[in-house]
Amino acid sequence: MLKLVGASALIILSGWLVYKGQADYRTISNESFKPGEVIEYTAHYGFVHAAKGKMVISDEIYSINNRPCYKIDVYGESIGMFDMFLRIRDNWGTYLDTSSIVTHKFYRVIEEGKYRKNEIVEFDHSKKKAKVKTFDNKKQKWRSPEYYEVPANIQDLVSGYYYLRVLDFDKYKKDDIITVDAFFDKELYNFKVRYLGKETVKTKLGKIKSIMLSPIMPENSLFDGENSIKVWISDNENKVPLKIKADMFVGAVEIDILSYSKGDN
């Protein structure tokens, strides 16, 4: 009998130790996006069409850190005359936890003119660590990884965008501030987004009722003021990003939706 009690206690203790080593994941309901979603955009600077982009959620669900994840890719490339002066071929991606809407893995493959960057960031939520690996283009090999402490429910720049899509904006009042902890370029950021209310916005898909947001920008030499960026997302269950307008010191840049495919039922 003692042996049985001892064995049971050992099993319970072992299970408790395993549990203590796991991350305490939150649970967030998501009715806004699903596998297979594809959104296409065009970017223009004044009357010049400068780039096109696409946001794609893979049809497959991936397992990262033993958690089911969406694989989301954001592609951007320069077009037309702009492409002749500055060739851009960018791919940003994230593996986003389907239940907690936090990032498990982030990556960037950047080609902008002569500039190149290849980076992978892996997040260990149980240890609250971010492991950063960058590729040395001169030596053609991966550098030794670097480790950084991160808070709970950390986001990268792609996953943070999708996190905003699952929020219930009916709970917010105009000028309320939404905060998102994000890790980017080996730094922690406490991003703040101001809720500006609702309006109907004109798009290539028609006039759509939308939610207006404005990321609060720190003082910098690129954007004209802390409210220089405005984002419109559809005011329905899908919360589709429709339009972005950025007022820069060199002029205004707009990104407009071209097409939207909801994905699998």
C-alpha positions as a LaTeX table, in Angstrom:
\begin{tabular}{lrrr}
\hline
Residue & $x$ (\AA) & $y$ (\AA) & $z$ (\AA) \\
\hline
Met1 & 0.00 & 0.00 & 0.00 \\
Leu2 & 2.81 & 2.40 & 0.90 \\
Lys3 & 4.53 & 1.62 & $-2.37$ \\
Leu4 & 1.33 & 2.40 & $-4.29$ \\
Val5 & 0.84 & 5.66 & $-2.40$ \\
Gly6 & 4.47 & 6.56 & $-3.02$ \\
Ala7 & 4.17 & 5.83 & $-6.73$ \\
Ser8 & 0.98 & 7.89 & $-7.00$ \\
Ala9 & 2.56 & 10.78 & $-5.13$ \\
Leu10 & 5.59 & 10.61 & $-7.43$ \\
Ile11 & 3.36 & 10.74 & $-10.52$ \\
Ile12 & 1.40 & 13.71 & $-9.14$ \\
Leu13 & 4.61 & 15.50 & $-8.14$ \\
Ser14 & 6.15 & 14.85 & $-11.55$ \\
Gly15 & 3.06 & 16.19 & $-13.26$ \\
Trp16 & 3.13 & 19.27 & $-11.04$ \\
Leu17 & 6.78 & 19.90 & $-11.86$ \\
Val18 & 6.07 & 19.57 & $-15.57$ \\
Tyr19 & 3.14 & 21.96 & $-15.22$ \\
Lys20 & 5.27 & 24.47 & $-13.33$ \\
Gly21 & 7.73 & 24.44 & $-16.21$ \\
Gln22 & 5.05 & 25.31 & $-18.76$ \\
Ala23 & 3.85 & 28.73 & $-19.76$ \\
Asp24 & 0.55 & 29.94 & $-18.34$ \\
Tyr25 & $-1.18$ & 30.65 & $-21.63$ \\
Arg26 & $-4.23$ & 32.89 & $-21.78$ \\
Thr27 & $-7.26$ & 31.97 & $-23.92$ \\
Ile28 & $-8.70$ & 34.44 & $-26.43$ \\
Ser29 & $-11.71$ & 33.82 & $-28.64$ \\
Asn30 & $-11.02$ & 34.45 & $-32.33$ \\
Glu31 & $-13.81$ & 34.81 & $-34.90$ \\
Ser32 & $-11.92$ & 37.33 & $-37.05$ \\
Phe33 & $-9.56$ & 35.26 & $-39.18$ \\
Lys34 & $-8.89$ & 31.65 & $-40.10$ \\
Pro35 & $-6.58$ & 29.47 & $-42.23$ \\
Gly36 & $-6.57$ & 30.33 & $-45.92$ \\
Glu37 & $-7.25$ & 34.05 & $-45.52$ \\
Val38 & $-5.55$ & 36.21 & $-48.17$ \\
Ile39 & $-5.60$ & 40.03 & $-48.31$ \\
Glu40 & $-3.93$ & 41.99 & $-51.11$ \\
Tyr41 & $-2.92$ & 45.64 & $-50.97$ \\
Thr42 & $-1.43$ & 48.41 & $-53.05$ \\
Ala43 & 0.74 & 51.23 & $-51.71$ \\
His44 & 1.03 & 54.62 & $-53.33$ \\
Tyr45 & 2.99 & 57.78 & $-52.68$ \\
Gly46 & 0.87 & 60.60 & $-54.02$ \\
Phe47 & $-0.15$ & 59.52 & $-57.53$ \\
Val48 & 2.71 & 57.04 & $-57.83$ \\
His49 & 1.98 & 53.35 & $-57.25$ \\
Ala50 & 5.07 & 52.31 & $-55.33$ \\
Ala51 & 4.48 & 48.80 & $-54.01$ \\
Lys52 & 2.12 & 45.89 & $-53.57$ \\
Gly53 & 1.66 & 43.59 & $-50.61$ \\
Lys54 & $-0.11$ & 40.47 & $-49.47$ \\
Met55 & $-1.03$ & 38.99 & $-46.07$ \\
Val56 & $-1.50$ & 35.21 & $-46.18$ \\
Ile57 & $-2.57$ & 32.72 & $-43.51$ \\
Ser58 & $-1.50$ & 29.20 & $-44.45$ \\
Asp59 & $-4.16$ & 26.54 & $-44.97$ \\
Glu60 & $-2.26$ & 24.32 & $-42.51$ \\
Ile61 & $-2.04$ & 24.49 & $-38.72$ \\
Tyr62 & 1.54 & 24.10 & $-37.44$ \\
Ser63 & 2.84 & 22.87 & $-34.08$ \\
Ile64 & 5.40 & 25.15 & $-32.40$ \\
Asn65 & 6.32 & 24.66 & $-28.72$ \\
Asn66 & 3.70 & 21.88 & $-28.75$ \\
Arg67 & 1.03 & 24.48 & $-29.47$ \\
Pro68 & $-1.20$ & 24.77 & $-32.59$ \\
Cys69 & $-0.27$ & 27.85 & $-34.61$ \\
Tyr70 & $-1.36$ & 29.82 & $-37.65$ \\
Lys71 & 1.50 & 30.48 & $-40.06$ \\
Ile72 & 1.11 & 34.05 & $-41.32$ \\
Asp73 & 3.23 & 35.66 & $-44.03$ \\
Val74 & 3.34 & 39.31 & $-45.05$ \\
Tyr75 & 4.91 & 40.00 & $-48.43$ \\
Gly76 & 5.86 & 43.36 & $-49.87$ \\
Glu77 & 7.56 & 44.36 & $-53.11$ \\
Ser78 & 8.22 & 47.54 & $-55.02$ \\
Ile79 & 6.65 & 47.98 & $-58.45$ \\
Gly80 & 6.84 & 50.20 & $-61.53$ \\
Met81 & 9.31 & 53.07 & $-61.67$ \\
Phe82 & 9.82 & 52.88 & $-57.92$ \\
Asp83 & 11.22 & 49.38 & $-58.38$ \\
Met84 & 13.90 & 50.77 & $-60.69$ \\
Phe85 & 15.21 & 53.08 & $-57.98$ \\
Leu86 & 14.79 & 50.87 & $-54.90$ \\
Arg87 & 14.08 & 47.17 & $-55.37$ \\
Ile88 & 12.18 & 45.76 & $-52.38$ \\
Arg89 & 11.37 & 42.10 & $-51.79$ \\
Asp90 & 10.36 & 41.57 & $-48.16$ \\
Asn91 & 8.83 & 38.65 & $-46.28$ \\
Trp92 & 7.82 & 39.00 & $-42.63$ \\
Gly93 & 6.20 & 36.08 & $-40.88$ \\
Thr94 & 4.93 & 34.71 & $-37.59$ \\
Tyr95 & 3.68 & 31.48 & $-36.05$ \\
Leu96 & 0.69 & 32.67 & $-34.03$ \\
Asp97 & $-0.83$ & 30.60 & $-31.23$ \\
Thr98 & $-4.41$ & 29.77 & $-32.27$ \\
Ser99 & $-5.71$ & 29.92 & $-28.70$ \\
Ser100 & $-3.67$ & 32.58 & $-26.88$ \\
Ile101 & $-2.89$ & 34.80 & $-29.94$ \\
Val102 & 0.77 & 35.18 & $-28.96$ \\
Thr103 & 3.80 & 34.67 & $-31.14$ \\
His104 & 5.96 & 31.56 & $-30.96$ \\
Lys105 & 8.28 & 32.30 & $-33.85$ \\
Phe106 & 8.99 & 35.36 & $-35.97$ \\
Tyr107 & 11.11 & 35.71 & $-39.08$ \\
Arg108 & 12.22 & 38.35 & $-41.57$ \\
Val109 & 13.81 & 37.98 & $-44.98$ \\
Ile110 & 14.57 & 41.50 & $-46.18$ \\
Glu111 & 15.86 & 42.67 & $-49.56$ \\
Glu112 & 15.80 & 46.46 & $-49.91$ \\
Gly113 & 18.26 & 47.78 & $-52.47$ \\
Lys114 & 21.65 & 46.43 & $-51.36$ \\
Tyr115 & 20.46 & 45.87 & $-47.79$ \\
Arg116 & 19.88 & 42.27 & $-46.69$ \\
Lys117 & 18.61 & 40.82 & $-43.42$ \\
Asn118 & 17.63 & 37.27 & $-42.52$ \\
Glu119 & 16.44 & 36.83 & $-38.94$ \\
Ile120 & 14.60 & 34.22 & $-36.88$ \\
Val121 & 13.26 & 34.85 & $-33.38$ \\
Glu122 & 12.02 & 31.91 & $-31.30$ \\
Phe123 & 10.00 & 32.58 & $-28.13$ \\
Asp124 & 10.08 & 30.35 & $-25.06$ \\
His125 & 7.05 & 31.46 & $-23.05$ \\
Ser126 & 7.80 & 29.15 & $-20.13$ \\
Lys127 & 11.21 & 30.79 & $-19.59$ \\
Lys128 & 10.11 & 34.19 & $-20.93$ \\
Lys129 & 13.03 & 34.26 & $-23.33$ \\
Ala130 & 13.51 & 35.24 & $-26.96$ \\
Lys131 & 16.22 & 33.49 & $-28.97$ \\
Val132 & 17.45 & 35.63 & $-31.89$ \\
Lys133 & 19.39 & 34.20 & $-34.82$ \\
Thr134 & 20.68 & 36.35 & $-37.68$ \\
Phe135 & 22.38 & 35.27 & $-40.89$ \\
Asp136 & 25.85 & 36.62 & $-41.72$ \\
Asn137 & 25.68 & 37.38 & $-45.43$ \\
Lys138 & 29.43 & 37.90 & $-45.78$ \\
Lys139 & 30.37 & 34.59 & $-44.14$ \\
Gln140 & 27.23 & 32.84 & $-45.45$ \\
Lys141 & 26.40 & 31.22 & $-42.12$ \\
Trp142 & 24.20 & 31.76 & $-39.09$ \\
Arg143 & 25.68 & 33.73 & $-36.20$ \\
Ser144 & 25.56 & 32.39 & $-32.65$ \\
Pro145 & 22.11 & 32.97 & $-31.14$ \\
Glu146 & 21.46 & 35.77 & $-28.66$ \\
Tyr147 & 18.97 & 35.55 & $-25.80$ \\
Tyr148 & 16.68 & 38.25 & $-24.38$ \\
Glu149 & 14.15 & 38.40 & $-21.57$ \\
Val150 & 10.56 & 39.10 & $-22.62$ \\
Pro151 & 7.28 & 39.55 & $-20.70$ \\
Ala152 & 4.24 & 37.31 & $-20.82$ \\
Asn153 & 1.98 & 37.49 & $-23.88$ \\
Ile154 & 4.70 & 39.05 & $-26.00$ \\
Gln155 & 3.99 & 39.92 & $-29.64$ \\
Asp156 & 6.09 & 40.54 & $-32.71$ \\
Leu157 & 5.07 & 43.19 & $-35.25$ \\
Val158 & 3.04 & 40.76 & $-37.38$ \\
Ser159 & 1.30 & 38.90 & $-34.56$ \\
Gly160 & 0.51 & 42.19 & $-32.82$ \\
Tyr161 & $-1.39$ & 43.32 & $-35.90$ \\
Tyr162 & $-3.54$ & 40.18 & $-35.77$ \\
Tyr163 & $-4.00$ & 40.52 & $-32.01$ \\
Leu164 & $-5.69$ & 43.88 & $-32.59$ \\
Arg165 & $-8.17$ & 42.11 & $-34.88$ \\
Val166 & $-9.52$ & 39.91 & $-32.07$ \\
Leu167 & $-10.28$ & 42.77 & $-29.68$ \\
Asp168 & $-13.86$ & 43.80 & $-28.91$ \\
Phe169 & $-13.80$ & 47.50 & $-29.78$ \\
Asp170 & $-17.33$ & 47.99 & $-28.46$ \\
Lys171 & $-15.71$ & 47.96 & $-25.01$ \\
Tyr172 & $-13.59$ & 51.01 & $-25.82$ \\
Lys173 & $-14.41$ & 54.69 & $-25.80$ \\
Lys174 & $-12.99$ & 57.25 & $-28.21$ \\
Asp175 & $-9.36$ & 58.13 & $-27.39$ \\
Asp176 & $-8.88$ & 55.04 & $-25.19$ \\
Ile177 & $-5.32$ & 53.67 & $-25.38$ \\
Ile178 & $-4.59$ & 50.00 & $-26.14$ \\
Thr179 & $-1.13$ & 48.74 & $-25.14$ \\
Val180 & 0.72 & 45.84 & $-26.75$ \\
Asp181 & 4.09 & 44.49 & $-25.57$ \\
Ala182 & 6.23 & 43.63 & $-28.58$ \\
Phe183 & 9.77 & 42.42 & $-29.25$ \\
Phe184 & 11.42 & 43.73 & $-32.38$ \\
Asp185 & 15.01 & 44.16 & $-33.54$ \\
Lys186 & 16.33 & 42.90 & $-30.19$ \\
Glu187 & 14.36 & 45.52 & $-28.27$ \\
Leu188 & 11.21 & 45.50 & $-26.13$ \\
Tyr189 & 8.53 & 48.01 & $-27.05$ \\
Asn190 & 5.37 & 49.04 & $-25.25$ \\
Phe191 & 3.31 & 49.97 & $-28.28$ \\
Lys192 & 0.32 & 52.20 & $-27.69$ \\
Val193 & $-2.62$ & 52.43 & $-30.07$ \\
Arg194 & $-5.34$ & 55.06 & $-29.77$ \\
Tyr195 & $-8.94$ & 54.11 & $-30.58$ \\
Leu196 & $-10.40$ & 56.93 & $-32.68$ \\
Gly197 & $-13.96$ & 55.68 & $-33.06$ \\
Lys198 & $-15.86$ & 54.57 & $-36.15$ \\
Glu199 & $-16.51$ & 55.93 & $-39.63$ \\
Thr200 & $-17.37$ & 54.76 & $-43.13$ \\
Val201 & $-14.30$ & 54.55 & $-45.35$ \\
Lys202 & $-14.22$ & 54.43 & $-49.14$ \\
Thr203 & $-12.25$ & 51.47 & $-50.56$ \\
Lys204 & $-11.91$ & 49.61 & $-53.85$ \\
Leu205 & $-14.30$ & 47.06 & $-52.33$ \\
Gly206 & $-16.90$ & 49.77 & $-51.73$ \\
Lys207 & $-17.85$ & 51.94 & $-48.76$ \\
Ile208 & $-17.29$ & 49.98 & $-45.57$ \\
Lys209 & $-18.10$ & 50.77 & $-41.95$ \\
Ser210 & $-14.78$ & 50.77 & $-40.13$ \\
Ile211 & $-12.95$ & 51.09 & $-36.85$ \\
Met212 & $-10.24$ & 53.78 & $-36.74$ \\
Leu213 & $-6.96$ & 53.28 & $-34.89$ \\
Ser214 & $-3.84$ & 55.38 & $-34.57$ \\
Pro215 & $-0.53$ & 53.93 & $-33.36$ \\
Ile216 & 1.12 & 56.54 & $-31.12$ \\
Met217 & 4.50 & 57.26 & $-32.67$ \\
Pro218 & 7.51 & 58.42 & $-30.64$ \\
Glu219 & 9.29 & 61.52 & $-31.87$ \\
Asn220 & 11.36 & 60.61 & $-34.92$ \\
Ser221 & 12.69 & 61.98 & $-38.19$ \\
Leu222 & 10.37 & 59.93 & $-40.41$ \\
Phe223 & 6.76 & 60.45 & $-39.30$ \\
Asp224 & 5.07 & 63.80 & $-38.80$ \\
Gly225 & 3.81 & 63.67 & $-35.19$ \\
Glu226 & 2.59 & 61.01 & $-32.77$ \\
Asn227 & $-0.75$ & 60.64 & $-34.59$ \\
Ser228 & 0.82 & 60.47 & $-38.05$ \\
Ile229 & $-0.46$ & 56.94 & $-38.82$ \\
Lys230 & $-4.13$ & 55.99 & $-39.11$ \\
Val231 & $-5.47$ & 52.48 & $-39.66$ \\
Trp232 & $-8.99$ & 51.50 & $-40.73$ \\
Ile233 & $-10.30$ & 47.96 & $-40.09$ \\
Ser234 & $-13.75$ & 46.69 & $-40.97$ \\
Asp235 & $-16.38$ & 47.05 & $-38.24$ \\
Asn236 & $-17.59$ & 43.46 & $-38.38$ \\
Glu237 & $-16.54$ & 40.08 & $-37.01$ \\
Asn238 & $-13.65$ & 39.77 & $-39.48$ \\
Lys239 & $-12.03$ & 43.15 & $-38.67$ \\
Val240 & $-10.23$ & 43.19 & $-42.01$ \\
Pro241 & $-7.44$ & 45.78 & $-42.33$ \\
Leu242 & $-8.74$ & 48.10 & $-45.06$ \\
Lys243 & $-6.50$ & 51.13 & $-45.26$ \\
Ile244 & $-3.40$ & 52.71 & $-43.73$ \\
Lys245 & $-2.42$ & 56.35 & $-44.14$ \\
Ala246 & 0.95 & 57.61 & $-42.91$ \\
Asp247 & 1.83 & 61.31 & $-42.87$ \\
Met248 & 5.58 & 61.54 & $-43.31$ \\
Phe249 & 7.81 & 64.58 & $-43.51$ \\
Val250 & 8.36 & 63.78 & $-47.20$ \\
Gly251 & 4.64 & 63.36 & $-47.92$ \\
Ala252 & 1.72 & 60.99 & $-47.39$ \\
Val253 & 1.84 & 57.26 & $-48.09$ \\
Glu254 & $-1.36$ & 55.23 & $-48.37$ \\
Ile255 & $-1.93$ & 51.49 & $-48.38$ \\
Asp256 & $-5.32$ & 50.36 & $-49.72$ \\
Ile257 & $-6.99$ & 46.98 & $-49.86$ \\
Leu258 & $-7.38$ & 45.41 & $-53.32$ \\
Ser259 & $-8.95$ & 42.05 & $-52.51$ \\
Tyr260 & $-10.00$ & 39.88 & $-49.58$ \\
Ser261 & $-10.52$ & 36.12 & $-49.40$ \\
Lys262 & $-11.94$ & 34.88 & $-46.11$ \\
Gly263 & $-10.41$ & 31.42 & $-46.24$ \\
Asp264 & $-11.79$ & 28.02 & $-45.23$ \\
Asn265 & $-15.21$ & 27.69 & $-43.69$ \\
\hline
\end{tabular}
